[in-house]
Every structure is written in structure tokens, then in C-alpha cells.
Short mmCIF file of C-alpha atoms and ligand atoms in Angstrom, two decimals:
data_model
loop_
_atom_site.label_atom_id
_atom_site.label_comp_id
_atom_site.label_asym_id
_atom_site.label_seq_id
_atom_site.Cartn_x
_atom_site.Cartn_y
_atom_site.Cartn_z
CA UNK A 270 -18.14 13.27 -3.54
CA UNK A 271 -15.40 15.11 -4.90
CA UNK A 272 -13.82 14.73 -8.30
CA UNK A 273 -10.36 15.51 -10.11
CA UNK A 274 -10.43 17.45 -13.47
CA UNK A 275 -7.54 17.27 -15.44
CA UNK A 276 -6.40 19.13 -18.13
CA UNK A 277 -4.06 16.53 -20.12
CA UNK A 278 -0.95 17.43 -22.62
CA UNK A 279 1.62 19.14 -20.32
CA UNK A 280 5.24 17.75 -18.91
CA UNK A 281 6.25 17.04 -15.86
CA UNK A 282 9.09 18.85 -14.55
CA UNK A 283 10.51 20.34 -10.73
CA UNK A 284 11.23 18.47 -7.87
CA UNK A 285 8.47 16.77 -5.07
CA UNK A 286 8.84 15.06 -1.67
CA UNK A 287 7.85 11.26 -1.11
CA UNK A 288 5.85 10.76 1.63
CA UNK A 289 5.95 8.03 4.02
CA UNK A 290 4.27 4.74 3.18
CA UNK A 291 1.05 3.88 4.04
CA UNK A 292 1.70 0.12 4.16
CA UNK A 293 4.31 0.55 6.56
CA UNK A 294 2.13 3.36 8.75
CA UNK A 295 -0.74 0.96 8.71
CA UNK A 296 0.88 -1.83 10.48
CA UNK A 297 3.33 -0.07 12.63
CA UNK A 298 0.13 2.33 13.93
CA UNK A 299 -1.26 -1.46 14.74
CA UNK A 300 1.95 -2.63 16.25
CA UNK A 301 1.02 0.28 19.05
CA UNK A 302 -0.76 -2.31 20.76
CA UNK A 303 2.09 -4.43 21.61
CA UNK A 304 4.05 -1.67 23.52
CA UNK A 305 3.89 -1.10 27.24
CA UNK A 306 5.11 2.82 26.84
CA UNK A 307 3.90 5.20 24.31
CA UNK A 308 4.66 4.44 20.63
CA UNK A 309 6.29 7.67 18.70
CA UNK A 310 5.50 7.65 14.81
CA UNK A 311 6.99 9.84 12.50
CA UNK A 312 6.96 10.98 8.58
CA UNK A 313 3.18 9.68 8.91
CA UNK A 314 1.53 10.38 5.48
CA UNK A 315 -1.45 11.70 5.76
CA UNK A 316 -3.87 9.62 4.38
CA UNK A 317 -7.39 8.60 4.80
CA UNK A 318 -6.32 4.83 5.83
CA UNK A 319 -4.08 6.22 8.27
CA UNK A 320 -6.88 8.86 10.19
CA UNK A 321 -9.22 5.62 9.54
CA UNK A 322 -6.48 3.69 11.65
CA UNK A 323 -6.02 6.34 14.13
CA UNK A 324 -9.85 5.93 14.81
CA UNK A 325 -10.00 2.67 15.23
CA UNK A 326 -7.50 2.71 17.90
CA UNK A 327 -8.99 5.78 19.20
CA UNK A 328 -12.41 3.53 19.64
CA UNK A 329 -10.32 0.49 21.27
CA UNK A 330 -9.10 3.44 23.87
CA UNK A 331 -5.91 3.77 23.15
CA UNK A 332 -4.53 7.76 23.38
CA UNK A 333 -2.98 9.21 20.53
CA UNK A 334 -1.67 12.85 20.67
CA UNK A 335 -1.04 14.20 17.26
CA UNK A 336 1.85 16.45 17.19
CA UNK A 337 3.71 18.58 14.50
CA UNK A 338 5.65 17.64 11.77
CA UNK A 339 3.59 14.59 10.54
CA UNK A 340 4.09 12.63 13.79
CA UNK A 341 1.41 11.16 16.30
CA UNK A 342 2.24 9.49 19.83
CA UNK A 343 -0.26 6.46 21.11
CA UNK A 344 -0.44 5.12 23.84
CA UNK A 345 -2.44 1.80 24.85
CA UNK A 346 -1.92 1.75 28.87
CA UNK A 347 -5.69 3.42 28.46
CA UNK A 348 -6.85 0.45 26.38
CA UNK A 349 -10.93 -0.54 26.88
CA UNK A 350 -12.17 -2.27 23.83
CA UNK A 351 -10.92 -5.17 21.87
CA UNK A 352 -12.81 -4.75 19.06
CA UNK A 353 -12.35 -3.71 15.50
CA UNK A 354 -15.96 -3.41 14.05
CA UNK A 355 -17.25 -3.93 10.73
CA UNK A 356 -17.87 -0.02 9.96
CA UNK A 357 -14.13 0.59 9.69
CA UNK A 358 -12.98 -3.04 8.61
CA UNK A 359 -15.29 -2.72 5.56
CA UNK A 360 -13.91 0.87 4.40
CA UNK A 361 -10.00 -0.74 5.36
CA UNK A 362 -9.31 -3.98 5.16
CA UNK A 363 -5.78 -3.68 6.71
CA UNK A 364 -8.13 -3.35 10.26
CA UNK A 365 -7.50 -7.12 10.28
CA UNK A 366 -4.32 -5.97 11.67
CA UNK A 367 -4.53 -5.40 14.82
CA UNK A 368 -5.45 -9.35 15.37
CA UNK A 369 -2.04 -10.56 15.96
CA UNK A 370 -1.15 -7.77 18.29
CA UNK A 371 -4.23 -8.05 20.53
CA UNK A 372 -4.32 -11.78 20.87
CA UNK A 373 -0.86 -11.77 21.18
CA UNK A 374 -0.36 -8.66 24.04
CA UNK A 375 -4.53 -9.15 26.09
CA UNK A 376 -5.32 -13.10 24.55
CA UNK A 377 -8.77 -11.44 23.18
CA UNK A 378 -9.48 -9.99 19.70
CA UNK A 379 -12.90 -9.64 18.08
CA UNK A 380 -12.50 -8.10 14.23
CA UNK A 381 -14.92 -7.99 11.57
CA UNK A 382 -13.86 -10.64 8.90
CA UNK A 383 -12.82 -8.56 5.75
CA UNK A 384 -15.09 -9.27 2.38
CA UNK A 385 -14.14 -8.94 -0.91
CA UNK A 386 -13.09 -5.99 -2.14
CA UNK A 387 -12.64 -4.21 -5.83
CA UNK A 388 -9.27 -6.35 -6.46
CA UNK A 389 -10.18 -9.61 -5.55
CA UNK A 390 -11.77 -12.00 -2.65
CA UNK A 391 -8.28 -11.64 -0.53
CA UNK A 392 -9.22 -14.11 2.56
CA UNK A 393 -7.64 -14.21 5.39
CA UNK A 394 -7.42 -17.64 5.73
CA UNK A 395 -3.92 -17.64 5.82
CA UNK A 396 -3.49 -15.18 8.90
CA UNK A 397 -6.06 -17.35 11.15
CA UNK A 398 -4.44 -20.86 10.81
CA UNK A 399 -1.28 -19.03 11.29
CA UNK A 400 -2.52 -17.82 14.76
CA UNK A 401 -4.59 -21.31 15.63
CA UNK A 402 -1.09 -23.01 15.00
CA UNK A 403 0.31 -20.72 17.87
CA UNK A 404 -2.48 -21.85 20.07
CA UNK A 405 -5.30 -19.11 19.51
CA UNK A 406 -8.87 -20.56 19.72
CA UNK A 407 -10.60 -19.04 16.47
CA UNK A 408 -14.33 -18.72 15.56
CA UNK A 409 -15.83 -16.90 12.69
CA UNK A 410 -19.51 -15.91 14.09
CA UNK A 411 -21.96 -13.62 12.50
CA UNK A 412 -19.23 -11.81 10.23
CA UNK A 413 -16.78 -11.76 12.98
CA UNK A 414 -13.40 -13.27 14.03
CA UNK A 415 -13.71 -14.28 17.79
CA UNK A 416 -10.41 -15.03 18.86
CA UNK A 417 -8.49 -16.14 22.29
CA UNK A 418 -5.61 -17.65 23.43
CA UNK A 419 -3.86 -17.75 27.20
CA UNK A 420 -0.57 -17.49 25.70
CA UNK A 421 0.25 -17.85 22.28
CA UNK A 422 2.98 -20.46 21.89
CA UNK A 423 6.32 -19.98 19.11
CA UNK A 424 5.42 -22.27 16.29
CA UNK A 425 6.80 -23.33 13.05
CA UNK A 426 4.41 -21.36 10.39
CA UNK A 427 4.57 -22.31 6.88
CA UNK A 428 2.69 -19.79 4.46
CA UNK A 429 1.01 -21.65 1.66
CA UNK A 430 1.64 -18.15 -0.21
CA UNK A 431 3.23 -14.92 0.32
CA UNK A 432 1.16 -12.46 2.73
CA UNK A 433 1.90 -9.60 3.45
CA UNK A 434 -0.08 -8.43 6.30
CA UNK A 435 -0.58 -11.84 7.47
CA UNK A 436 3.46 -12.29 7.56
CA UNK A 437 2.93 -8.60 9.49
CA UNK A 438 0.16 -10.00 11.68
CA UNK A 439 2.35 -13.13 12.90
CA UNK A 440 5.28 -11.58 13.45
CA UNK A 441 4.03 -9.07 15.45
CA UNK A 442 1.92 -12.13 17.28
CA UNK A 443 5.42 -13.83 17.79
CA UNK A 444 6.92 -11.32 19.70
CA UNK A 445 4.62 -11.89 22.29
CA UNK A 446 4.78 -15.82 22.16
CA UNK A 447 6.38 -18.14 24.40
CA UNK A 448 9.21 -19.45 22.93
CA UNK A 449 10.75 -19.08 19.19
CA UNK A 450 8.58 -18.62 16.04
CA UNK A 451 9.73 -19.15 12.38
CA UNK A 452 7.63 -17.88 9.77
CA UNK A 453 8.80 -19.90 6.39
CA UNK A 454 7.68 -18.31 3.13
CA UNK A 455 7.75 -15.28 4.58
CA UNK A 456 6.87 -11.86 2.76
CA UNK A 457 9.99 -10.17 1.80
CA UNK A 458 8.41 -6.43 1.22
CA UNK A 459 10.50 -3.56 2.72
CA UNK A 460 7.71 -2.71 4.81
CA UNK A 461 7.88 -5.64 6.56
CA UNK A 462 11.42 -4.98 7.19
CA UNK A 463 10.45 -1.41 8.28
CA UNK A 464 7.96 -3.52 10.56
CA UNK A 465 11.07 -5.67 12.18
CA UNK A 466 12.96 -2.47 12.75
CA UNK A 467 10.57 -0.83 14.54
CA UNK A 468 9.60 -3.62 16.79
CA UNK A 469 13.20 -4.47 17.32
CA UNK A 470 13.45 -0.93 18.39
CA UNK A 471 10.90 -1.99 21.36
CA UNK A 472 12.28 -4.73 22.59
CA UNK A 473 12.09 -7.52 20.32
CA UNK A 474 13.94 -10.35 19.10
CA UNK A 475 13.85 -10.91 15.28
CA UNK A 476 16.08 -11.83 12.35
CA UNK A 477 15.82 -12.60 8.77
CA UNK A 478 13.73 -10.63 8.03
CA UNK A 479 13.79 -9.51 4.34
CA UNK A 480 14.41 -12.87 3.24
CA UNK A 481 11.99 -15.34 3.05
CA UNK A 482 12.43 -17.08 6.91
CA UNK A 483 12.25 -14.65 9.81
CA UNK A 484 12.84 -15.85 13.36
CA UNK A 485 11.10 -14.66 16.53
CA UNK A 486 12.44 -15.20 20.08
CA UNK A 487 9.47 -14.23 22.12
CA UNK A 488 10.13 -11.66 25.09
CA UNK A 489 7.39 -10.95 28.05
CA UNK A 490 7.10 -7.54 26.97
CA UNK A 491 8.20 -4.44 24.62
CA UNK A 492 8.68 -1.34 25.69
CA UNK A 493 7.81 2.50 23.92
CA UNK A 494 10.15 3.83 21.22
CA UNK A 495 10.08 6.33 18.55
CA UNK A 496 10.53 5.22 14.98
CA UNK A 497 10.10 7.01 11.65
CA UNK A 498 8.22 5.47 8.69
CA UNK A 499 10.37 4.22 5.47
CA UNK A 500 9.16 6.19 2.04
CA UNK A 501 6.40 5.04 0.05
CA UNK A 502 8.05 3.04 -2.81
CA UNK A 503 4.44 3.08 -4.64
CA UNK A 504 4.28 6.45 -4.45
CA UNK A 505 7.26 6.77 -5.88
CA UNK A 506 6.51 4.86 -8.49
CA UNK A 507 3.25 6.14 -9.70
CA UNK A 508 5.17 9.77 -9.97
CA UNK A 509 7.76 8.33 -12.04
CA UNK A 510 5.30 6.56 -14.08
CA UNK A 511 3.74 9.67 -14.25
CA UNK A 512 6.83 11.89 -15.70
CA UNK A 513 7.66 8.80 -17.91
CA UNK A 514 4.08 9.21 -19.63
CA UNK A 515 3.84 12.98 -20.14
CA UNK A 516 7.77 13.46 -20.57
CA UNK A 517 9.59 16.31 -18.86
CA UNK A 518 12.30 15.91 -16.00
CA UNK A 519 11.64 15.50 -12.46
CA UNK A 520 13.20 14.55 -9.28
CA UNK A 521 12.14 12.70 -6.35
CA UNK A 522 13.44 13.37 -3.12
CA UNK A 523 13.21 11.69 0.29
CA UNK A 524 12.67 8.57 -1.11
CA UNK A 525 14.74 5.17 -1.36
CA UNK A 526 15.87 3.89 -4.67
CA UNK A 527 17.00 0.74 -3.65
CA UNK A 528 13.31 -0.38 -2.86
CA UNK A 529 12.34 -0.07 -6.21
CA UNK A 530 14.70 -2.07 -8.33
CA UNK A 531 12.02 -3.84 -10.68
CA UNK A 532 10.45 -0.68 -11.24
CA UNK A 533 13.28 1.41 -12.52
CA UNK A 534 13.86 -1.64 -14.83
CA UNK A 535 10.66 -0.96 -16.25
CA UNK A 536 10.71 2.50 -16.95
CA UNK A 537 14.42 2.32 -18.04
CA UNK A 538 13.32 -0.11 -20.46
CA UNK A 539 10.22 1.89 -21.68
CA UNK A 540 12.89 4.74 -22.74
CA UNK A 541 13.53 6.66 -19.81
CA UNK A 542 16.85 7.72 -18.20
CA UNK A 543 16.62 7.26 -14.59
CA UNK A 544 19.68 8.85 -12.26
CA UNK A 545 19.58 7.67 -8.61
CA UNK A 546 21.44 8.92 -5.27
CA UNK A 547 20.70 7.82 -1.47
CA UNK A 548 17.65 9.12 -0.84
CA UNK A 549 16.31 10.86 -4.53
CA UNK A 550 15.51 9.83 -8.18
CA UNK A 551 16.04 11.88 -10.91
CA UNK A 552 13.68 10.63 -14.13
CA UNK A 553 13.95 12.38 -17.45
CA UNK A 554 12.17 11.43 -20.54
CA UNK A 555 11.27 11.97 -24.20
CA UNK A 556 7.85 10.89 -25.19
CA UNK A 557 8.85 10.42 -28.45
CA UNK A 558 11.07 7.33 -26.88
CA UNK A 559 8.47 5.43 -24.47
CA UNK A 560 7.96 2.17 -25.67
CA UNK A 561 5.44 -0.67 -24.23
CA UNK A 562 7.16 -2.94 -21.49
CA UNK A 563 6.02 -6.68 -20.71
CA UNK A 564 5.95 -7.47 -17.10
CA UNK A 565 4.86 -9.87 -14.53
CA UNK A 566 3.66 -8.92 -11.19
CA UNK A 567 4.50 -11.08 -8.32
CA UNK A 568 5.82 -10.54 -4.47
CA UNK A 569 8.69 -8.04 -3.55
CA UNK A 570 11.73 -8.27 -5.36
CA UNK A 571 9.60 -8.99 -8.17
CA UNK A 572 7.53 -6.48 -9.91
CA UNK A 573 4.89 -4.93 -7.71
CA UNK A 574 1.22 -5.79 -7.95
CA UNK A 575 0.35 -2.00 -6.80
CA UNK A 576 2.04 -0.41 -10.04
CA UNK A 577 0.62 -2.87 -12.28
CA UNK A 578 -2.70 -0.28 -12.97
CA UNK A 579 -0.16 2.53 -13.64
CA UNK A 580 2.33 0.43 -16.10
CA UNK A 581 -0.94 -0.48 -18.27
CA UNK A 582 -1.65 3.35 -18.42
CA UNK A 583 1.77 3.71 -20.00
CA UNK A 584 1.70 1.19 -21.94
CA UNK A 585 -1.87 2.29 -23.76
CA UNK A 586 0.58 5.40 -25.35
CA UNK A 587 3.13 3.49 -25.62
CA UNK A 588 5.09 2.77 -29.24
CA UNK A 589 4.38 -1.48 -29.82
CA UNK A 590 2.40 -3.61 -27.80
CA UNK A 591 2.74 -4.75 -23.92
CA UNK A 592 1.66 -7.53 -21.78
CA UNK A 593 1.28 -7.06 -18.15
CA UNK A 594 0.43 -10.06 -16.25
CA UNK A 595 -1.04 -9.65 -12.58
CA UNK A 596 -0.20 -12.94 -10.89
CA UNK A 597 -1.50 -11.36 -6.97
CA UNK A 598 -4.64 -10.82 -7.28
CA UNK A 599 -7.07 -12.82 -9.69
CA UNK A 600 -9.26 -9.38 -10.30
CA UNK A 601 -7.23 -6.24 -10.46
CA UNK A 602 -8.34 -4.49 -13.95
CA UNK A 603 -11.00 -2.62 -12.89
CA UNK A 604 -9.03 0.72 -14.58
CA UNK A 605 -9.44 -1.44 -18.05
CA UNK A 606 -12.74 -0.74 -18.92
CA UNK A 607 -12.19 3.07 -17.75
CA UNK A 608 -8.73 3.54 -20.07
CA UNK A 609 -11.05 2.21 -22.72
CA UNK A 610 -13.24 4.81 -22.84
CA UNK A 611 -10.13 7.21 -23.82
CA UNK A 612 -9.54 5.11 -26.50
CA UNK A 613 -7.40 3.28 -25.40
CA UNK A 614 -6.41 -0.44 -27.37
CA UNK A 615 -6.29 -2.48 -24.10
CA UNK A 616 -7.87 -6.07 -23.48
CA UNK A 617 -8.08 -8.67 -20.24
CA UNK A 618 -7.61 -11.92 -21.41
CA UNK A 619 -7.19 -14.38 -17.97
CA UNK A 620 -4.61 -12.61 -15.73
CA UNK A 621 -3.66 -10.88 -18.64
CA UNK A 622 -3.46 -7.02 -19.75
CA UNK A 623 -2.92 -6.85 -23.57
CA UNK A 624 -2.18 -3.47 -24.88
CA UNK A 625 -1.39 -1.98 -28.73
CA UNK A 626 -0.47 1.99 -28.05
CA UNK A 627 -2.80 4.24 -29.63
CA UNK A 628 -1.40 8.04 -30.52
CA UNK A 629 -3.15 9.95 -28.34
CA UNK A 630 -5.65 9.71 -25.33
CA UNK A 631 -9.11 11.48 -25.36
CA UNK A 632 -9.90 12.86 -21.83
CA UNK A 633 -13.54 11.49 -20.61
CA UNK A 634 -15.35 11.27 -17.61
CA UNK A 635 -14.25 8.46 -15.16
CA UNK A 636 -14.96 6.60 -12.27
CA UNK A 637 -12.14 5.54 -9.51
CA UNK A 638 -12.72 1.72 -8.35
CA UNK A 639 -9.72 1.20 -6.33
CA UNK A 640 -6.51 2.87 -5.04
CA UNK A 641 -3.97 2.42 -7.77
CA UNK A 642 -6.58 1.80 -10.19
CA UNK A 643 -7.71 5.57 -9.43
CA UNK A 644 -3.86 6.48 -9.73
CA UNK A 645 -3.77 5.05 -13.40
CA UNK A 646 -6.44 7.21 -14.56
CA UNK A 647 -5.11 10.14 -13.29
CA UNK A 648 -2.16 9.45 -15.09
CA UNK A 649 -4.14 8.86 -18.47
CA UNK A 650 -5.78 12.16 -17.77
CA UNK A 651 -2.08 13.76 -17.31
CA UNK A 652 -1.52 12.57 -21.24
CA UNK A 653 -5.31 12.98 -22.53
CA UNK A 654 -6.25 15.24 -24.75
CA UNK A 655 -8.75 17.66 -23.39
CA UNK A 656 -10.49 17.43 -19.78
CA UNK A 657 -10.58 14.37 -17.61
CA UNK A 658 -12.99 13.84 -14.81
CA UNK A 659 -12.12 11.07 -12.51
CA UNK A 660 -14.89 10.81 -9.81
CA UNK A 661 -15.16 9.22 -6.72
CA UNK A 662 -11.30 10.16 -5.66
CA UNK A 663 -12.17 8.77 -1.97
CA UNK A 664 -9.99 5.95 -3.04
CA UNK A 665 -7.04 7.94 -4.09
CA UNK A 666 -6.91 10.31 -1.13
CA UNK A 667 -6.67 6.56 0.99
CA UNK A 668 -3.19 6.41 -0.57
CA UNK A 669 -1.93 9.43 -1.86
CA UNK A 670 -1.18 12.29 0.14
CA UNK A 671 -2.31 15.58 -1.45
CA UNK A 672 -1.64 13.78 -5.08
CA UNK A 673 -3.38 17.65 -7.18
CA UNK A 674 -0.80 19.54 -5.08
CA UNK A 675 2.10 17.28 -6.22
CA UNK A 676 1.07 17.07 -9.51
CA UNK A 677 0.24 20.97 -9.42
CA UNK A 678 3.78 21.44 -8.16
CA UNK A 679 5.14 19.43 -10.93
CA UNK A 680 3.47 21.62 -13.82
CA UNK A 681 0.17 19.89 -14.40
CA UNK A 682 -2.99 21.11 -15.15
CA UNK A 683 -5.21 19.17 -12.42
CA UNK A 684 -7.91 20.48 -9.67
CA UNK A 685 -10.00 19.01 -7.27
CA UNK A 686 -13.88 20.10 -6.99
CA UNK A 687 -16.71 19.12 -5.00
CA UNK A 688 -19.78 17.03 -6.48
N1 EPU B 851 -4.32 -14.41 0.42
C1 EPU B 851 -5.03 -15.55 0.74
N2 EPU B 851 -5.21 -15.84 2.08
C2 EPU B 851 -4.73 -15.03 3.07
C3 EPU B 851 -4.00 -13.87 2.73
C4 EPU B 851 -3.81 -13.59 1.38
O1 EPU B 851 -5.46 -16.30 -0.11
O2 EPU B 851 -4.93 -15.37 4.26
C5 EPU B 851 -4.08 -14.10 -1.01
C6 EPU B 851 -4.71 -12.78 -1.46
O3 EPU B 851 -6.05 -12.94 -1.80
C7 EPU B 851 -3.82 -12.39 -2.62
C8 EPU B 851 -2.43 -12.89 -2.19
O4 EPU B 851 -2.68 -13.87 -1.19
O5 EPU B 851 -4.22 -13.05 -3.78
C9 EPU B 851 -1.50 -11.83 -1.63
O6 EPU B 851 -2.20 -11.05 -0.67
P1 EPU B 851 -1.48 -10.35 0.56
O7 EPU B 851 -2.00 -10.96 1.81
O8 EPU B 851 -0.01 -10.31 0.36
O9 EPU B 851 -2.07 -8.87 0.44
P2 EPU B 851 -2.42 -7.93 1.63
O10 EPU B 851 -1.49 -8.19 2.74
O11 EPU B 851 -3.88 -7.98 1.90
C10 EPU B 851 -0.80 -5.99 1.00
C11 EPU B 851 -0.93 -4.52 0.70
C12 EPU B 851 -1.58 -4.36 -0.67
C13 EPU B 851 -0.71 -5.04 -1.70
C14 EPU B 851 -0.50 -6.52 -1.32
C15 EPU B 851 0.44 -7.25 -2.25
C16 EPU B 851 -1.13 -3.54 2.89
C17 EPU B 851 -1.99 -2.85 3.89
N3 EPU B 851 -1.73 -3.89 1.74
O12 EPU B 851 -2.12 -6.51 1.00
O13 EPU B 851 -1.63 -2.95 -0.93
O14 EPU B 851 -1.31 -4.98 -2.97
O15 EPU B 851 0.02 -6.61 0.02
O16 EPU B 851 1.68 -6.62 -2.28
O17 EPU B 851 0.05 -3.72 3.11
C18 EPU B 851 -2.43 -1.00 -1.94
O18 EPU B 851 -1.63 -0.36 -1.25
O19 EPU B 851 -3.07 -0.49 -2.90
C19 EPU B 851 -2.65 -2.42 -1.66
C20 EPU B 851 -3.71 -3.09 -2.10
#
């Protein structure tokens, strides 16, 4: 397994590219299945979860030509399988996305029902009522979701709680449908919106999205289209969070600073002075400024669950104390323990992340649980003092696309090794 060692104590400063985001590849690569022509995907990031994606369709039959210039064609005319299995669904839990689109498109699906997972037990309960209400006949057998339906019919879906893949799931279900579908408590992330765009681009019939109702007007059938990915907002974020940590200047291009309004809150408020234009974010701080930040996690406008591992980071240098509560998932502090052992003054108490910041860091060996979680320790070992070893880095190469180059580009003293 390879590892990341990190030499901490240098700022940040130059200029990166964003890469597209994976959590609007991941659906949109699953949204393949709706089309009758060929589905054209660019800015792709390249990222394990997105090869992992491109296999499973591969095993389902489905032809995908990967061309230049991060951008891959596929094509399910040659579809022969309607199965995701539990081998991939248990290393990528977003698998559970291609259930709306097959039921939906062939009226078959069989996918291996996700388990828990490092953050919390995320069921899916949510996404298979939805689909029942539109007339799917649903079985959970042996580990597996066996579902048909000769038709799915537009329903009236109310979400007991924000989803986001299972508001991505339904609507691309809906599309499908007979008849008009309205999905109330709908997720509101921009990469559902980036969803609606590109399936609107197909064919489709679909407003609100973005706000918390979307409408569906089912059609018989969508047709090919080419559509590029929206920039990762979390990716952009965890740089940022990055700069705002060691100190130093850097800018952020090919990104979209209107997605990440509670974010640049944050950092503003932690001390740094953050200039924006269309598509780039300029971030320039003095660590001799960054002060804790209290937060609350919670769906998109709000603060986002997936920066919450990086904002404790800060916060453990930070001047004063900072509470971070993570109100999405019940178990996402898996970093904790690991930022402890660089001395860091940091405490889980409920849902809560209680920090006091300490002076310095002390790099140590560590071990990567989940994606962002891995991204926080990376950025403790940008600030620690001496060598950092963060192991198992599977999980951040599922999400970050060459994050040592980046980082490398940016000044910092960081190198990836095999075992
Ligand atoms: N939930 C249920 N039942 C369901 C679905 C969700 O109880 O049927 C609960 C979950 O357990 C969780 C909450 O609802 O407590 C919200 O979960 P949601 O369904 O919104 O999460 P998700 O769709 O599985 C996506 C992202 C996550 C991100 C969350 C929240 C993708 C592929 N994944 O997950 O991204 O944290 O939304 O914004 O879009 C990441 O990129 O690191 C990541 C984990």
C-alpha cells in the first residue's frame, strides 16, 4: 500500500487547477444508462471511484471509449448485465446508483445493498421506498437489492431527509416514468443541479431543481449528448483550507466560487482574505491571524459535511477554541484520534468536535480511514513539525486527483512511496 510523507512547515503559494467533481462524475457516468445514443463526458477527474465506475459499467456491457483530454464516451446500446455486484459496491458505495437508471430505462436492477462504511451506517432506505412508491417491486435477498417494475409510474416522493444520491437516483428514475414526478425535500447540492443539466441536455423534462422541489415530466426516451462535469467544490475547499493552515498565497483556477459560499465564510472568518472572480479564487493568509471557527455541518447551502475533517485540522492550530458540529453523519471523526497523536487538543463529545489550538503540530505516523478524513491529515502534516506518514492513501486517491503533485506544485514538501 502506498503512503504519503510529508515534510511539514512550508507555505503555500502559485496557482493549481480544480478538477472536476467526483460527485457529479459518479452519477452522471450512472446516468449513461438512461441514454439511447452514446453519452460524452468531459473534465472527468481522474479518480479511483471514477475508473471503479467505469468498470462497473464496463461489466454491465456497456462500451466506453476513453479519449483525450480527460473525457470518456459510453455507450449502453451493448448492454448485457444488470447487475452491480458486491465486489465493487463494497469498495464504492455510490454503485447504488445505477438503481434508478436501470429500473427506470430495462424494469430490472440487481445491486449489492451497501453496508456501513467508516462515516456512518448510511442506509438506503430512503432511495428504495422512493422507487416502491413509483411502482418498483423491491426485495432485499442474500445482501442484494432485487428490483423490477413494468413501468415506473410519476409519484409524489417526500424525503424524510435530505439525500443526495437518493434525490440523484429518483430523479434520474423519473425521467423514465409515466407521467410527472415531484421529489419534495429534495437535495439542493450543485451536483445535483449539474445532474438536471445534463439530463436535460438528453431529452428530459425537469425544473426546480436547486431548490428543494424538483419536477419531472417523464418522456419515453433520452437521447446521447455531450456534457462537461461542474468543478469539485470539495476540492476546492480542502486546497484553500490547506493555504489557510500553512499561510502563503495561492490561487485556484477553473473552479466556481459561487458553490462554495459557506466555506469562504469560514475561512474569511478564521483570518484569511479571500478574492474571487468567475471561475478562480485567490486565498492569501498570515498564520499569525488564523483563528478557530465554530460551524455546523448540514445539507448544501449550509456548511458541507465533506470539509468538516479539514476545518477541525485548522482549527487544532488555530488561536482560541472551535466547535464543529457534524449534523450528516452520526460517525465522521475517525481523523480525531489520528490529529491527536500530533498533539493536537481535540475531543468528540456527541456530534461534537471540541478543539483548544495548540502552537505547533508534531508530524507522526498515520493511518487514512476515509476520504476527507485522509485529506485532514495531510493537511496537519502540511503544518507539522518534522515528517508525516499518512498510510493507506487508497482513500485519498478515490477523491483527489494527483493531490502530491498539487501540493508539490504549490511549494510543499510531500512524496508518495510504496509500502
Ligand atoms: N440516509 C438515510 N437513508 C437513505 C439515505 C441517506 O438514512 O436512504 C442518511 C445517511 O445515512 C446520512 C444522511 O441521510 O446520515 C445524508 O446522506 P446522503 O444520502 O445525502 O449521502 P450520500 O448521498 O450517500 C453524498 C456524497 C457524500 C456526501 C453526502 C452528504 C456522493 C457520491 N456522495 O453521499 O460524499 O458526504 O452526500 O453531502 O455524492 C465524499 O465525497 O467524501 C462523500 C462521502
Amino acid at each position: 500500500m502506498e503512503k504519503l510523507i510529508i515534510k511539514g512547515g512550508r507555505r503555500l503559494a502559485g496557482e493549481i487547477r480544480v478538477s472536476g467533481a467526483k460527485n457529479s462524475a459518479l452519477p452522471i457516468l450512472a446516468s449513461s444508462l438512461l441514454s439511447q445514443g452514446p453519452l460524452r463526458i468531459g473534465n472527468l477527474p481522474h479518480l479511483h471511484d471514477i475508473t471503479t465506475t467505469m468498470e462497473l459499467l464496463g461489466q454491465m456491457g456497456l462500451t466506453l471509449t476513453v479519449g483525450d483530454n480527460l473525457e470518456v464516451e459510453v455507450d449502453s446500446a451493448t448492454i448485457s448485465q444488470f447487475l452491480a455486484p458486491y465486489e465493487l459496491v463494497k469498495t464504492m458505495r455510490a454503485s447504488i446508483l445505477v438503481l434508478g437508471p436501470l429500473l427506470a430505462r430495462f424494469g430490472k436492477a440487481e445491486v449489492s445493498l451497501p453496508g456501513g462504511c467508516a462515516i456512518g451506517t448510511r442506509p438506503v432506505d430512503m432511495h428504495l421506498q422512493a422507487l416502491a412508491a413509483m411502482g418498483a417491486k423491491i426485495e432485499v435477498e442474500g445482501g442484494y437489492i432485487r428490483a423490477t417494475a413494468s413501468g415506473l409510474k410519476g409519484a409524489d416522493i417526500v424525503f424524510d431527509a435530505v439525500t443526495v444520491t437518493g434525490t440523484e437516483n429518483l430523479l434520474m428514475a423519473a425521467c423514465l416514468a409515466d407521467g410527472v414526478t415531484t421529489l419534495t425535500n429534495a437535495a439542493k447540492e450543485p451536483e445535483v443541479v449539474d445532474l438536471a443539466n445534463c439530463l436535460r441536455s438528453m431529452g428530459a423534462i425537469i425544473s426546480g431543481e436547486g431548490t428543494n422541489v424538483i419536477q419531472i415530466q417523464g418522456v419515453k426516451s433520452l437521447k446521447g449528448t455531450s456534457y462537461n462535469i461542474l468543478p469539485d467544490r470539495i476540492e476546492t475547499g480542502t486546497y484553500l483550507t490547506a493555504v489557510a493552515m500553512t499561510g502563503g498565497r495561492v490561487k485556484l483556477k477553473d473552479t466556481r466560487p459561487d458553490l462554495l459560499g459557506a466555506v469562504l465564510t469560514k475561512l474569511e472568518e478564521a483570518g484569511a482574505v479571500v478574492s474571487t472572480g468567475d471561475d478562480w479564487i485567490e486565498l492569501e493568509m498570515d498564520p499569525a491571524d488564523l483563528k478557530a471557527v465554530n460551524i455546523q455541518t448540514g445539507p448544501y447551502p449550509r456548511f458541507p459535511t465533506d470539509m468538516q475533517a479539514q476545518f477541525t485540522a485548522l482549527n487544532c492550530i488555530a488561536g482560541g477554541t472551535g466547535a464543529i458540529q457534524e449534523s450528516v453523519f452520526e460517525n465522521r471523526f475517525m481523523h480525531v484520534q489520528e490529529l491527536r497523536r500530533m498533539g493536537a487538543d481535540v475531543r468528540v463529545e456527541g456530534n461534537i468536535v471540541f478543539t483548544s489550538g495548540v502552537e505547533k503540530l508534531t508530524g507522526a505516523p498515520l493511518m487514512a480511514t476515509d476520504l476527507r478524513a485522509s485529506a485532514s491529515l495531510v493537511l496537519a502534516g502540511l503544518v507539522g513539525c518534522g515528517e508525516t506518514i499518512v498510510d493507506r492513501i487508497y482513500h485519498i486517491d478515490r477523491g483527489y486527483e494527483t493531490i502530491e503533485e498539487k501540493l508539490t506544485n504549490l511549494g510543499a514538501d510531500i512524496r508518495r512511496v510504496p509500502r
